[in-house]
Short mmCIF file of C-alpha atoms in Angstrom, two decimals:
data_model
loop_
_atom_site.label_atom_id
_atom_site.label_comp_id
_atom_site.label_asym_id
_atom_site.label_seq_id
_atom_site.Cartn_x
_atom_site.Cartn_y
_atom_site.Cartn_z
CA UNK A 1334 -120.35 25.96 -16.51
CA UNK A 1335 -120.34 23.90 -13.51
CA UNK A 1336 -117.32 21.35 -12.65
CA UNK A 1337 -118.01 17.90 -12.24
CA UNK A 1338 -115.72 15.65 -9.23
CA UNK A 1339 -116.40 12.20 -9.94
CA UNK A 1340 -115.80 10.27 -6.91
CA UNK A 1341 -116.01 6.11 -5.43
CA UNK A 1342 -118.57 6.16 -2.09
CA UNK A 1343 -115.64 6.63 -0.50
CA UNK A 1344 -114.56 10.16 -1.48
CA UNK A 1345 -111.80 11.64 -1.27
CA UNK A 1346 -111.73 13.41 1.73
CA UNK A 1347 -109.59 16.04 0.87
CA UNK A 1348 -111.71 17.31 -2.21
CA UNK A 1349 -114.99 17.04 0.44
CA UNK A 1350 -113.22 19.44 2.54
CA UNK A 1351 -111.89 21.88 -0.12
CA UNK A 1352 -115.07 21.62 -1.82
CA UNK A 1353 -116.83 24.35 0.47
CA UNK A 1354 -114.11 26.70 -0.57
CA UNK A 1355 -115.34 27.15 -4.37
CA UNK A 1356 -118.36 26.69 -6.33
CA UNK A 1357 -118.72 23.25 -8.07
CA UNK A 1358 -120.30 19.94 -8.59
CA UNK A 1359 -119.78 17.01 -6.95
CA UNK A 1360 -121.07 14.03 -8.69
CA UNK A 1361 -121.05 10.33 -6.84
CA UNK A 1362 -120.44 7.40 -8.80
CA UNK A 1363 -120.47 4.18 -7.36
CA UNK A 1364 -118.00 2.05 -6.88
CA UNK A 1365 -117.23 -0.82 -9.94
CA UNK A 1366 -115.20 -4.49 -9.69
CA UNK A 1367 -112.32 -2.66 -10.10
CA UNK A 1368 -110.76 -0.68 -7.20
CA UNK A 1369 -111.08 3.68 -7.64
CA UNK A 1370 -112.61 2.69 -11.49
CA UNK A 1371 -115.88 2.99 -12.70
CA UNK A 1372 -117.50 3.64 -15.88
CA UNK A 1373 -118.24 7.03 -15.36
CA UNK A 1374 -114.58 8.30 -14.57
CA UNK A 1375 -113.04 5.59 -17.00
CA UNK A 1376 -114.93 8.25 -19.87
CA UNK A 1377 -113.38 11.69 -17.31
CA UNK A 1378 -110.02 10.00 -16.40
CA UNK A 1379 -107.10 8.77 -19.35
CA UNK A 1380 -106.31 6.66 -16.01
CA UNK A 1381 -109.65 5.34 -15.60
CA UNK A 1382 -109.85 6.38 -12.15
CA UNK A 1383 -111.11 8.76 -9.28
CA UNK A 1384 -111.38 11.14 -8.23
CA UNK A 1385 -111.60 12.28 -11.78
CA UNK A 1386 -112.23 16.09 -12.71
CA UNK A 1387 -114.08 17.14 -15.45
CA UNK A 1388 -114.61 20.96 -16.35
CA UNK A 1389 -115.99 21.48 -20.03
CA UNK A 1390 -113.66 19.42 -22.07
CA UNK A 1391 -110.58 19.71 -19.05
CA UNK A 1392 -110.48 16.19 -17.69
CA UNK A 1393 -107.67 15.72 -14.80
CA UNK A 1394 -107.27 13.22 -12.25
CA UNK A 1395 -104.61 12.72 -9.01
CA UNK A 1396 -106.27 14.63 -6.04
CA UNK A 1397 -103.19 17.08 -5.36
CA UNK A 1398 -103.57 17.86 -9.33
CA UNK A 1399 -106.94 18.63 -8.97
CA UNK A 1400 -106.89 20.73 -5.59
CA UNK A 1401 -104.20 22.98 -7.39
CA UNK A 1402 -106.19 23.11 -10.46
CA UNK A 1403 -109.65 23.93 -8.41
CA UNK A 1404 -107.53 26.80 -5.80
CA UNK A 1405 -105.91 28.17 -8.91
CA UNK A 1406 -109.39 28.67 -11.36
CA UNK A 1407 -111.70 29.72 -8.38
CA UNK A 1408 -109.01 31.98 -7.10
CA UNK A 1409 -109.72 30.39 -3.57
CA UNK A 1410 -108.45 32.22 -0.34
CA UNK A 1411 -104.56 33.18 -0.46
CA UNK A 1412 -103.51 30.61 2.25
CA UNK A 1413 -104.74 27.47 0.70
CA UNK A 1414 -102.18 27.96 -1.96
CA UNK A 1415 -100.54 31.23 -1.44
CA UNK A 1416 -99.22 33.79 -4.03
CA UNK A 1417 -96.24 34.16 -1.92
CA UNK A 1418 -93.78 32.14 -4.12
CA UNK A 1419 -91.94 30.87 -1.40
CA UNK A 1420 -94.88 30.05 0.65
CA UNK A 1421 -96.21 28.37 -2.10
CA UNK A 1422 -92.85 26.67 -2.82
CA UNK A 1423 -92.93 25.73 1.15
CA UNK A 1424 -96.67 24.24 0.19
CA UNK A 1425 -94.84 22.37 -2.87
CA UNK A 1426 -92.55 20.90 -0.74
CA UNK A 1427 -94.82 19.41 1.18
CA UNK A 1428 -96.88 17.68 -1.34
CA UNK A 1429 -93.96 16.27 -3.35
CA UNK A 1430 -92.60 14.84 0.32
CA UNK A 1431 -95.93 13.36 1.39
CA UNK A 1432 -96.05 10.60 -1.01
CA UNK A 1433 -93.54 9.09 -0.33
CA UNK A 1434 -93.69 9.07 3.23
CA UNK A 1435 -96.84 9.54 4.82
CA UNK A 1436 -98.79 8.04 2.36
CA UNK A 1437 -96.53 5.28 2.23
CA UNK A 1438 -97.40 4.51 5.55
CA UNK A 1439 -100.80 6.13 6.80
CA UNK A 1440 -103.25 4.36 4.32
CA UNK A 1441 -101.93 0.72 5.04
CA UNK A 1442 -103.16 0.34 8.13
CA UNK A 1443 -106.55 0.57 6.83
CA UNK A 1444 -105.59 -1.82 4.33
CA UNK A 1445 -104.07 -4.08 6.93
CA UNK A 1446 -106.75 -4.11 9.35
CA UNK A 1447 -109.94 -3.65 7.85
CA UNK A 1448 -109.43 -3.99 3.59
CA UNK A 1449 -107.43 -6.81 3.22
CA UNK A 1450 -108.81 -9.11 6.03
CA UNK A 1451 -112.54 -8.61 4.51
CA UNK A 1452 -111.46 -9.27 1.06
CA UNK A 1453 -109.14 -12.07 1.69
CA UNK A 1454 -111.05 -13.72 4.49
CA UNK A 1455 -108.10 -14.16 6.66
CA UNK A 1456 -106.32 -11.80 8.59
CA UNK A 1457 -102.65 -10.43 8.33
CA UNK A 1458 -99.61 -11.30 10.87
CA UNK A 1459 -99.08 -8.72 13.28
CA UNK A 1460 -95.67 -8.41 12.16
CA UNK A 1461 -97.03 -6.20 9.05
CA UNK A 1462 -99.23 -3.82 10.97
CA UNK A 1463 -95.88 -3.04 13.31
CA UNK A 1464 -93.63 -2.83 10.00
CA UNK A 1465 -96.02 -0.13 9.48
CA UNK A 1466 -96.47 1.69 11.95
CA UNK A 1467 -92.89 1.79 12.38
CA UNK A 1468 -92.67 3.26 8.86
CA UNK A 1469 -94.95 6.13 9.87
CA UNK A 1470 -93.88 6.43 13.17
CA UNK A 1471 -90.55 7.65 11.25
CA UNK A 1472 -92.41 9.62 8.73
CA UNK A 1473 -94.14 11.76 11.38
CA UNK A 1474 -90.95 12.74 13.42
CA UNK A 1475 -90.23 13.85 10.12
CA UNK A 1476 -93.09 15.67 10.02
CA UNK A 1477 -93.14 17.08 13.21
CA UNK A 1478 -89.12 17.90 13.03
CA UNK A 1479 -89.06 19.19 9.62
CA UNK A 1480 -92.58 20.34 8.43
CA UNK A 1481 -94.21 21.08 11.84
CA UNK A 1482 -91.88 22.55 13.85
CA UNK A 1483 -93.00 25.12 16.44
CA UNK A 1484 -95.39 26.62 13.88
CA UNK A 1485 -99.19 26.51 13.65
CA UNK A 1486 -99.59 25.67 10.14
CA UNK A 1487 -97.23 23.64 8.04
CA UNK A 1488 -96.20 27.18 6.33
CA UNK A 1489 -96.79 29.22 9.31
CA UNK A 1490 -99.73 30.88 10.47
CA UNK A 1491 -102.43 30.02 8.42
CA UNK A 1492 -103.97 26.75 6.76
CA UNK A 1493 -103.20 25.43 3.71
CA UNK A 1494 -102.94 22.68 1.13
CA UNK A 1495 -100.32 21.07 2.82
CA UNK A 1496 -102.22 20.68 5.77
CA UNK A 1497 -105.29 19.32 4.69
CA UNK A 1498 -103.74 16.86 2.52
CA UNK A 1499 -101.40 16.14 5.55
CA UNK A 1500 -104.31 15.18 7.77
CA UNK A 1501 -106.73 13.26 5.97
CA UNK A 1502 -104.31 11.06 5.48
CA UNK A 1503 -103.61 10.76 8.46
CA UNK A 1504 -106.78 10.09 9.97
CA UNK A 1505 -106.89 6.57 8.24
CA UNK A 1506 -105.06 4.80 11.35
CA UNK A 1507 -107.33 6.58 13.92
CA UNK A 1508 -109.94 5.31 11.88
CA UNK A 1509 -108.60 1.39 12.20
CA UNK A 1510 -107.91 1.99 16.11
CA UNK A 1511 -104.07 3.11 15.80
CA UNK A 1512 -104.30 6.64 17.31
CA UNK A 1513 -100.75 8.28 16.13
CA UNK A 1514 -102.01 11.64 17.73
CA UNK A 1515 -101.67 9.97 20.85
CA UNK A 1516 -98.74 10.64 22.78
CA UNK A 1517 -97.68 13.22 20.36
CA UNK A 1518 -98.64 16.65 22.20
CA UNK A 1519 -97.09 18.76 19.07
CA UNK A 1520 -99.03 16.93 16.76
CA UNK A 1521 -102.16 16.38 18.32
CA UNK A 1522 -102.74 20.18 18.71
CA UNK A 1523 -101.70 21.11 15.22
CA UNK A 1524 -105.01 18.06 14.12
CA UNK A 1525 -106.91 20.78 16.35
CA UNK A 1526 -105.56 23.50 14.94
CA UNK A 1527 -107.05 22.02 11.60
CA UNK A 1528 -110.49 20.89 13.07
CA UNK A 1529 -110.74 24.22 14.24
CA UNK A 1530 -110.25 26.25 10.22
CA UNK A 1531 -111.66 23.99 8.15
CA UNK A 1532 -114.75 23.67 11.02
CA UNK A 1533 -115.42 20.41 13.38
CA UNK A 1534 -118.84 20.06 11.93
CA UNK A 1535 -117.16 19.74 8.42
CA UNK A 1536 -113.88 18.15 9.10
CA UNK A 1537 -116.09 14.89 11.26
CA UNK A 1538 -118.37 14.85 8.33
CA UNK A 1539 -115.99 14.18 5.50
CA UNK A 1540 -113.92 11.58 7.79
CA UNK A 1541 -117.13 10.04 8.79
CA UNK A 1542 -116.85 6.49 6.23
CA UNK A 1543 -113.35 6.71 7.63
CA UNK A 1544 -114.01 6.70 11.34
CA UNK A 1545 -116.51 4.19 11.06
CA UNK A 1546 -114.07 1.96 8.07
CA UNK A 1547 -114.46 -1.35 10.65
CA UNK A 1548 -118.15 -1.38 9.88
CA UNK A 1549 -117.09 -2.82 6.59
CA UNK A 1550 -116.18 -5.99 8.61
CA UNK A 1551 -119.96 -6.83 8.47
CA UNK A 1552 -121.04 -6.78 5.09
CA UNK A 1553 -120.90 -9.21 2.83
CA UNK A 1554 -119.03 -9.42 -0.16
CA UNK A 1555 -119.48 -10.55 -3.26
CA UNK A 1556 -117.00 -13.92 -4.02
CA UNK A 1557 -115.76 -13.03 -7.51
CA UNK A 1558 -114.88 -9.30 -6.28
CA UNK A 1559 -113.18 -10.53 -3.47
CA UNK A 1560 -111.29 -12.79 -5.74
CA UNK A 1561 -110.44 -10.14 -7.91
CA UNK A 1562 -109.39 -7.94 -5.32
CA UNK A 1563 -107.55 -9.79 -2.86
CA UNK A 1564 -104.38 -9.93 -4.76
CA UNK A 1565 -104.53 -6.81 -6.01
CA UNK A 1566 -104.16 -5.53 -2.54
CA UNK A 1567 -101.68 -7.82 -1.77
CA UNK A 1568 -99.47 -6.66 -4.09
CA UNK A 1569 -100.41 -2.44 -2.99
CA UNK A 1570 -98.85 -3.76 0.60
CA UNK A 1571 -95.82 -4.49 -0.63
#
């Protein structure tokens, strides 16, 4: 029985990357009026959005849910998620930490600088984008202080979930022209460090809609969507 990943054409990069770790099925649906909903995951997903997981009659969404669901039925490689209860405790305590501070942070700069401008038509005071960034600037001496620390790996030697959810997240500023690797020596090698076990080839691939997120700029978009969704992303920057 294969399991399905229903995803917006934006994917979830963390699930692209993990995704070459087991056996399953990605399936692509595209995007509806409604921001991460569509049809298709609104039948997978109680909370009508993706990425959605469907296995048989298992439904689950939240991408952290589903990564430890996926590393825990495919019996993945030990350091994604490792046996060791207090590595995987260590692993734990990452993910429950991250949303609330990197992902806090990361994500609106995309929405400040790319999302919101091409849905609202007008684009935001620089006061918000430096609010921001000074938000996440906290959030990674945190990160590097607490998490990081003179190790490889957020857990030591090895990759693992913490890691890769750590990073794509973090590659959302780079994406919007806010490089937070640079001038940050410690953190900037532990992004190579990551590039490097997961694989460049793979890693540049699933970040690829990311990297290029500015491109949106140019397309048009359609005048009752952006009415719908303007607000609506006011209100996530708050």
């Amino acid at each position: 029985m294969q399991t399905q990943l229903f995803q917006t054409l934006l994917p979830c990069q963390i699930l692209s990357i993990f995704r070459y770790s087991v056996v399953f099925t990605l399936t692509f649906v595209s995007p509806a009026p409604r921001p991460s909903n569509s049809e298709g995951a609104s039948k997978v997903s109680l909370l009508k959005k993706v990425p959605a997981l469907k296995d048989g009659d298992f439904t689950l969404a939240e991408c952290t849910a589903i990564l430890l669901y996926l590393s825990r039925k495919y019996k993945t490689p030990d350091h994604w998620y490792p046996s060791d209860i207090q590595k995987r405790a260590q692993v734990d305590e990452y993910l429950s930490w991250h949303h609330a501070n990197i992902r806090a942070n990361a994500p609106k700069t995309m929405w400040i600088k790319v999302l919101i401008p091409l849905f609202t038509g007008q684009p935001l005071p620089s006061e918000k984008l430096q609010e921001v960034m000074e938000g996440l600037s906290t959030s990674l001496k945190q990160f590097e202080e607490r998490f990081l620390q003179d190790k490889a790996f957020i857990i030591g030697s090895e990759i693992s979930l913490a890691d890769l959810v750590a990073i794509v997240e973090l590659m959302q500023p780079v994406g919007v022209g806010c490089d937070i690797f640079e001038d940050r020596p410690r953190l900037m090698e532990w992004r190579r460090r990551v590039e490097d076990a997961v694989g460049k080839e793979l890693f540049f691939q699933a970040h690829e809609m990311i990297l290029n997120i500015k491109e949106l700029t140019n397309i048009q978009i359609d005048p009752q969507l952006k009415e719908h969704l303007a607000p609506m992303l006011m209100k996530m920057l708050k």
